[in-house]
XYZ file of C-alpha atoms in Angstrom:
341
model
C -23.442 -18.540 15.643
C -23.390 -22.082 14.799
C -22.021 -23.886 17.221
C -20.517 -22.795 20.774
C -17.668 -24.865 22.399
C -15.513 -24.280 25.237
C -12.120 -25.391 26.211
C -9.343 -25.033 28.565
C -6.361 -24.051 27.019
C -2.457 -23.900 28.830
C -3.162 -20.607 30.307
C -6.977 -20.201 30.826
C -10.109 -20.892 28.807
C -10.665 -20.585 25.431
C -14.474 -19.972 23.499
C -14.555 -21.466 20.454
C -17.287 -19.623 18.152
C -18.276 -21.934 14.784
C -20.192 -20.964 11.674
C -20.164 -17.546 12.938
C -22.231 -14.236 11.065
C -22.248 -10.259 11.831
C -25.714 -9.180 11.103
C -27.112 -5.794 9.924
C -29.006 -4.245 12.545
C -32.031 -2.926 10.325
C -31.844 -6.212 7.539
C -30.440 -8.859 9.745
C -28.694 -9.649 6.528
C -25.006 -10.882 7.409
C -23.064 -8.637 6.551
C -19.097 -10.540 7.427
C -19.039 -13.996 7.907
C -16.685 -16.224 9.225
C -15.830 -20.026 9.602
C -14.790 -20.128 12.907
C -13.637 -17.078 15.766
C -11.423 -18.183 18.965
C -11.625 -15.846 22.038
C -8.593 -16.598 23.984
C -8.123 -15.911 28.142
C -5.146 -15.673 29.683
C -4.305 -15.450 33.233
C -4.472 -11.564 34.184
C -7.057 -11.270 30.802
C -10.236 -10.937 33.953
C -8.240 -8.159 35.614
C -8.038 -5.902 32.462
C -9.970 -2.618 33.011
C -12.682 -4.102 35.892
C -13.902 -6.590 33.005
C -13.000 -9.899 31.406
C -10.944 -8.895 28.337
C -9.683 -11.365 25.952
C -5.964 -11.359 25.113
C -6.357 -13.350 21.784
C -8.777 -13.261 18.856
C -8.425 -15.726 16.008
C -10.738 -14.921 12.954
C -10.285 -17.990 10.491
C -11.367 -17.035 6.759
C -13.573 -14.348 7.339
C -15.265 -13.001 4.110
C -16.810 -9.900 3.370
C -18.080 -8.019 0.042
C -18.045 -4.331 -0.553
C -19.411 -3.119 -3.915
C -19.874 0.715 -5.620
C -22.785 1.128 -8.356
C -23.140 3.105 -11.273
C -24.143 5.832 -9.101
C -20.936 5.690 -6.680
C -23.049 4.248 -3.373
C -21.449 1.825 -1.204
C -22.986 -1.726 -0.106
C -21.152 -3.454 2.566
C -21.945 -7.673 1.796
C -25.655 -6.206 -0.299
C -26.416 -3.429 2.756
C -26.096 0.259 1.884
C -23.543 2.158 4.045
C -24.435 5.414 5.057
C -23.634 8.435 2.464
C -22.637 12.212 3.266
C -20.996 13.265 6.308
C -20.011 10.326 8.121
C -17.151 11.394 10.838
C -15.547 9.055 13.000
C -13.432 9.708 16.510
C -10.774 8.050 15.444
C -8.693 9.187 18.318
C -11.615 7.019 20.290
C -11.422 4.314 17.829
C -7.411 4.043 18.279
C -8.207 4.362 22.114
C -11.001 1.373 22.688
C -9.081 -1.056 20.070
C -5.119 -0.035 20.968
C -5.416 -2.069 24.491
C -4.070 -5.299 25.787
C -4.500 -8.295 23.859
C -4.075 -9.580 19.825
C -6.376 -10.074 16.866
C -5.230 -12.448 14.221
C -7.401 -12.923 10.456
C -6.089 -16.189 8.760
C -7.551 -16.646 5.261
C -9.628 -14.313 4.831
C -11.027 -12.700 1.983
C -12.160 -9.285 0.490
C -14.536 -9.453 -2.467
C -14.789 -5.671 -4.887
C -17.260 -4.954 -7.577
C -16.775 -1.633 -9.101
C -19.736 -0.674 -11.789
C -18.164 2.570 -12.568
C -14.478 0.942 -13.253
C -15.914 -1.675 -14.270
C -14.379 -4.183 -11.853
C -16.082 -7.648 -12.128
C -14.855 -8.805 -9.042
C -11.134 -8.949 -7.344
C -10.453 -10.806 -4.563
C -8.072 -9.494 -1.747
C -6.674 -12.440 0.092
C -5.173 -12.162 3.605
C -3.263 -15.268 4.274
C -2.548 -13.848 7.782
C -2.694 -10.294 8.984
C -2.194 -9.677 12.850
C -2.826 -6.569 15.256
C -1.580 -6.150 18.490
C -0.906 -4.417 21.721
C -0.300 -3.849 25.061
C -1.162 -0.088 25.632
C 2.008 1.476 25.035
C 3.546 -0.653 22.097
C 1.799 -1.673 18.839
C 2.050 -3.800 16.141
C 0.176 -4.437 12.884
C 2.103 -7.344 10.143
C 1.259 -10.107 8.401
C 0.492 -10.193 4.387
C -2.257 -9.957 1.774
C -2.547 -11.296 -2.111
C -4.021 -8.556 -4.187
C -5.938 -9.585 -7.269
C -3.674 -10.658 -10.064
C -4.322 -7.595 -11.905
C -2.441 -5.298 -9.147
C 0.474 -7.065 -7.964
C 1.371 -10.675 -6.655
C 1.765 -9.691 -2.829
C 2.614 -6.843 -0.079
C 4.619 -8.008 3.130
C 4.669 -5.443 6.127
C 5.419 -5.140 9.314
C 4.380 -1.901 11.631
C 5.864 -1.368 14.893
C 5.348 2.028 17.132
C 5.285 2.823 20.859
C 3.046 5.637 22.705
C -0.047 6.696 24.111
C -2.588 5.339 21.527
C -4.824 8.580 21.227
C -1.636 10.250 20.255
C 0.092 8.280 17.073
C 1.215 12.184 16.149
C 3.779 11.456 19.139
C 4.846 7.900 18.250
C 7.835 6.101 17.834
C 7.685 3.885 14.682
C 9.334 1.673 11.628
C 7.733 0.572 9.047
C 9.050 -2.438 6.845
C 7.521 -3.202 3.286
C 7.770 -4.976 0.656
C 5.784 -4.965 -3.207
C 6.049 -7.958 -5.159
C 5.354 -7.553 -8.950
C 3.244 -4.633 -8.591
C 1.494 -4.237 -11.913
C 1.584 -0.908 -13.854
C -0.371 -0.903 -16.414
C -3.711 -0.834 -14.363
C -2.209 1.879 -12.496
C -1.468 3.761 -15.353
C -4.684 3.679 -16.911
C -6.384 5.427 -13.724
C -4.929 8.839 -15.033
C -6.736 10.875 -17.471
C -3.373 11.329 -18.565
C -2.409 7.994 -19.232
C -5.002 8.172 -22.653
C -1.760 8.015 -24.860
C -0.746 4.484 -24.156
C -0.503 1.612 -22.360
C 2.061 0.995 -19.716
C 3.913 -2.411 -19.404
C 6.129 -3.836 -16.426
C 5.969 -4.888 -13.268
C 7.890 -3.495 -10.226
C 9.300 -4.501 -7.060
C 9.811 -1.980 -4.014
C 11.404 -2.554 -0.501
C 11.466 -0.216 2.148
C 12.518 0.411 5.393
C 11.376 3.525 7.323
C 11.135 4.911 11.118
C 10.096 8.416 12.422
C 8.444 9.888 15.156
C 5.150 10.705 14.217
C 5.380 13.170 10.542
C 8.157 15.657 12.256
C 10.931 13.408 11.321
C 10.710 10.217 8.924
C 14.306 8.461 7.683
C 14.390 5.359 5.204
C 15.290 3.649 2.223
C 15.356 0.398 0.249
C 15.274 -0.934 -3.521
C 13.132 -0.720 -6.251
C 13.114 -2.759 -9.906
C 11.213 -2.044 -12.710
C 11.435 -5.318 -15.090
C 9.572 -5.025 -18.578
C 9.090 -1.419 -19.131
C 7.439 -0.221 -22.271
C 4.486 1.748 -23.725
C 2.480 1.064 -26.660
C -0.967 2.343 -28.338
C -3.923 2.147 -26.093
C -5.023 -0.176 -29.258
C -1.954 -2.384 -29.503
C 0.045 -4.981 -27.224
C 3.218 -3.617 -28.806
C 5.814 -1.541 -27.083
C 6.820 1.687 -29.276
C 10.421 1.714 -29.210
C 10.388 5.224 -30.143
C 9.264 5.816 -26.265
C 11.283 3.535 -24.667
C 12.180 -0.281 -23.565
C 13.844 -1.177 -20.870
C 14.331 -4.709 -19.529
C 15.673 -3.410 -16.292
C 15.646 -0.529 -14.181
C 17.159 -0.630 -10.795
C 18.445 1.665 -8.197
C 18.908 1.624 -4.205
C 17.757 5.163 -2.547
C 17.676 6.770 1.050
C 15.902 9.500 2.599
C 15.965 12.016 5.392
C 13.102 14.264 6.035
C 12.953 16.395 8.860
C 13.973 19.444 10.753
C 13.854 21.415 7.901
C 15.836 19.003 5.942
C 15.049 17.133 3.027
C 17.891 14.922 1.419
C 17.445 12.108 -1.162
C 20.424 9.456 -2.744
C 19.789 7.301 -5.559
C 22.987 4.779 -6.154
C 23.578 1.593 -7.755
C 21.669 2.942 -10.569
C 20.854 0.352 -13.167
C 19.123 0.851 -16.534
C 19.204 -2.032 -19.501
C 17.758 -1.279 -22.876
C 18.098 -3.545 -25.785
C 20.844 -4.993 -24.727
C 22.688 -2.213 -23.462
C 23.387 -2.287 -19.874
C 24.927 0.655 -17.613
C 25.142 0.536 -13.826
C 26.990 2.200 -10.996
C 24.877 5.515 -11.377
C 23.891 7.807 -8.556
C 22.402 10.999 -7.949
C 21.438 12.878 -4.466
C 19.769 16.129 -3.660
C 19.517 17.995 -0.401
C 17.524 21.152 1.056
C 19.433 22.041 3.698
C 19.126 25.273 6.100
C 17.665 28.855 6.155
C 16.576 29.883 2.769
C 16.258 26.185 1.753
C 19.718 26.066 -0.443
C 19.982 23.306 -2.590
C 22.191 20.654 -3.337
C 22.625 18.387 -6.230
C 24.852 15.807 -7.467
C 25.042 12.966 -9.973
C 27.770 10.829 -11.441
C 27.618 8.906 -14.092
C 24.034 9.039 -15.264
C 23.083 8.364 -18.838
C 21.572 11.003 -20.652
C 19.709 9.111 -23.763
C 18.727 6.256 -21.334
C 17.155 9.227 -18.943
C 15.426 10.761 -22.017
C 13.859 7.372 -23.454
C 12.712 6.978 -19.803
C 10.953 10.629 -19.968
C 8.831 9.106 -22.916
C 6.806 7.287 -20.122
C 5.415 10.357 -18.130
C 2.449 11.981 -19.206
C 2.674 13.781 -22.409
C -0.804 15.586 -22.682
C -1.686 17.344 -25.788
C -4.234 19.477 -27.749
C -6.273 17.986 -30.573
C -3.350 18.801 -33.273
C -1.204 16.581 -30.819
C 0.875 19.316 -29.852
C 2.231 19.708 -26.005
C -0.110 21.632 -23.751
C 1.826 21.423 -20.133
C 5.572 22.638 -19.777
C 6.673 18.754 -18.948
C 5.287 17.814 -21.624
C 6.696 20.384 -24.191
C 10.530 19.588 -22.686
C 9.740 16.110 -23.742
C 9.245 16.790 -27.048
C 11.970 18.790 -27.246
C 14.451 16.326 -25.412
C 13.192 13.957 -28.426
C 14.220 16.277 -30.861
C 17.805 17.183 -29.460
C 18.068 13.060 -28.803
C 20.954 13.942 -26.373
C 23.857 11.292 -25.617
C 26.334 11.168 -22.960
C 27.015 11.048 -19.384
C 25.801 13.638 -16.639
């Protein structure tokens, strides 16, 4: 610690940690460091649990570094983290860290070296990401910046109530939102993805509640903008497998009590300046036996086939299909089908 100052604040007193370092216990390397950490007391905040217990933590740009070498260890800021069978009681975890009082991180930053993907270093920003709780209800929101090769940035906002050992009985919504998620670094993660490169960006929004896994309900919008695939050796997009400027759709989901339904609507697909919109499509598993239902209206068939030409199509050395999806694809090429479903 740098420099220790303390105030009085509106409601109680407030400990103002400077120039502040977590040290490894074995190196005393640091292994986060921080500019500056606020420890905020409130009025009831000594009557917490028989001890003083802060209701406020403010982290300003705290900065850590995780790396993985060549031979997949982990180094936390240059210190080796433990490898093999390291469990943790996370039902304790949830327990000591789900109690009264809030922990904001403004600014901070997450640095990522990768020698086996060969990741020079990406930087995960966190303008402002806050956690909080009171025992019974919960909260985690705020933001983060990816690096520029993933997306732009991820907005979300968790809310759940219940005993905090027990999240399997909680309440919850979660809101989210994807901004220009890149997909062509995605793509190439796949050992399936060695026939091209994947253009295009994509936007998601989302909206979903449950109670713990038994019963989740949702939906939002998703874009695709810029969709294309080309050579793994070229920047140019094959037409032959598709080019869309624009695919769109809004879609809801219920899961639960032995129910699974799905709608797609407001489907919206442009390709080379055609454009076709007001598609929809839904599917439900409904009942005893699991019957299934399945509708669509309006769907086009050639702009659904150009889209298959962006899945995986794995083949032998002759270049001929070797997987079932991938031998319906060739043949929905050949038929080159037109119409609406």
């Amino acid at each position: 610690i740098g420099e220790i100052d303390l105030r009085w604040a509106l409601f109680g007193p407030e400990l103002v940690l400077t120039d502040v370092q977590l040290l490894a216990p074995d190196t005393r390397q640091p292994l986060v460091s921080a500019a500056r950490l606020d420890i905020v007391f409130g009025p009831m905040d000594f009557f917490q649990d028989g001890a003083p217990r802060p209701s406020h933590l403010r982290l300003y740009r705290p900065t850590l570094a995780l790396e993985r070498d060549a031979d997949g260890r982990l180094f936390l800021s240059g210190h080796a983290l433990p490898a093999g069978d390291t469990r943790i009681d996370w039902r304790r975890f949830l327990e000591l860290g789900l109690k009264h009082g809030r922990l904001t991180i403004l600014e901070g930053e997450l640095h990522y070296r990768d020698h086996i993907l060969g990741i020079e270093d990406w930087v995960l920003q966190l303008p402002e990401v806050s956690l909080a709780s009171d025992g019974e209800q919960h909260e985690f929101r705020g933001s983060f910046l990816p690096p520029g090769a993933l997306a732009e940035q991820v907005k979300f906002d968790f809310a759940a109530e219940g005993p905090p050992v027990r999240p399997e009985e909680w309440t919850w919504t979660l809101d989210i939102g994807v901004q220009e998620l890149k997909l062509e670094w995605w793509y190439q993660q796949y050992e399936w993805a060695g026939h091209g490169r994947l253009a295009g960006q994509l936007d998601f929004a989302a909206r979903i509640a449950g109670k713990g896994l038994d019963g989740v309900a949702g939906g939002g919008s998703l874009v695709l903008a810029d969709l294309g695939l080309s050579q793994p050796d070229s920047a140019t997009i094959n037409e032959n497998a598709g080019n869309f400027e624009r695919v769109a759709f809004d879609w809801d989901f219920d899961y639960g009590n032995r129910r699974i339904a799905l709608d797609v609507r407001d489907l919206e697909i442009t390709q080379q300046d055609q454009r076709l919109d007001g598609g929809s499509f839904s599917l439900e598993l409904n009942g005893d036996g699991y019957p299934i239902e399945i509708a669509a209206a309006n769907l086009p068939i050639d702009e659904l086939a150009a889209l298959a030409g962006l899945l995986p199509q794995p083949a032998d050395e002759n270049g001929e299909p070797v997987t079932p999806l991938a031998k319906a694809q060739k043949m929905v090429r050949q038929l080159a089908p037109r119409g609406l479903l």
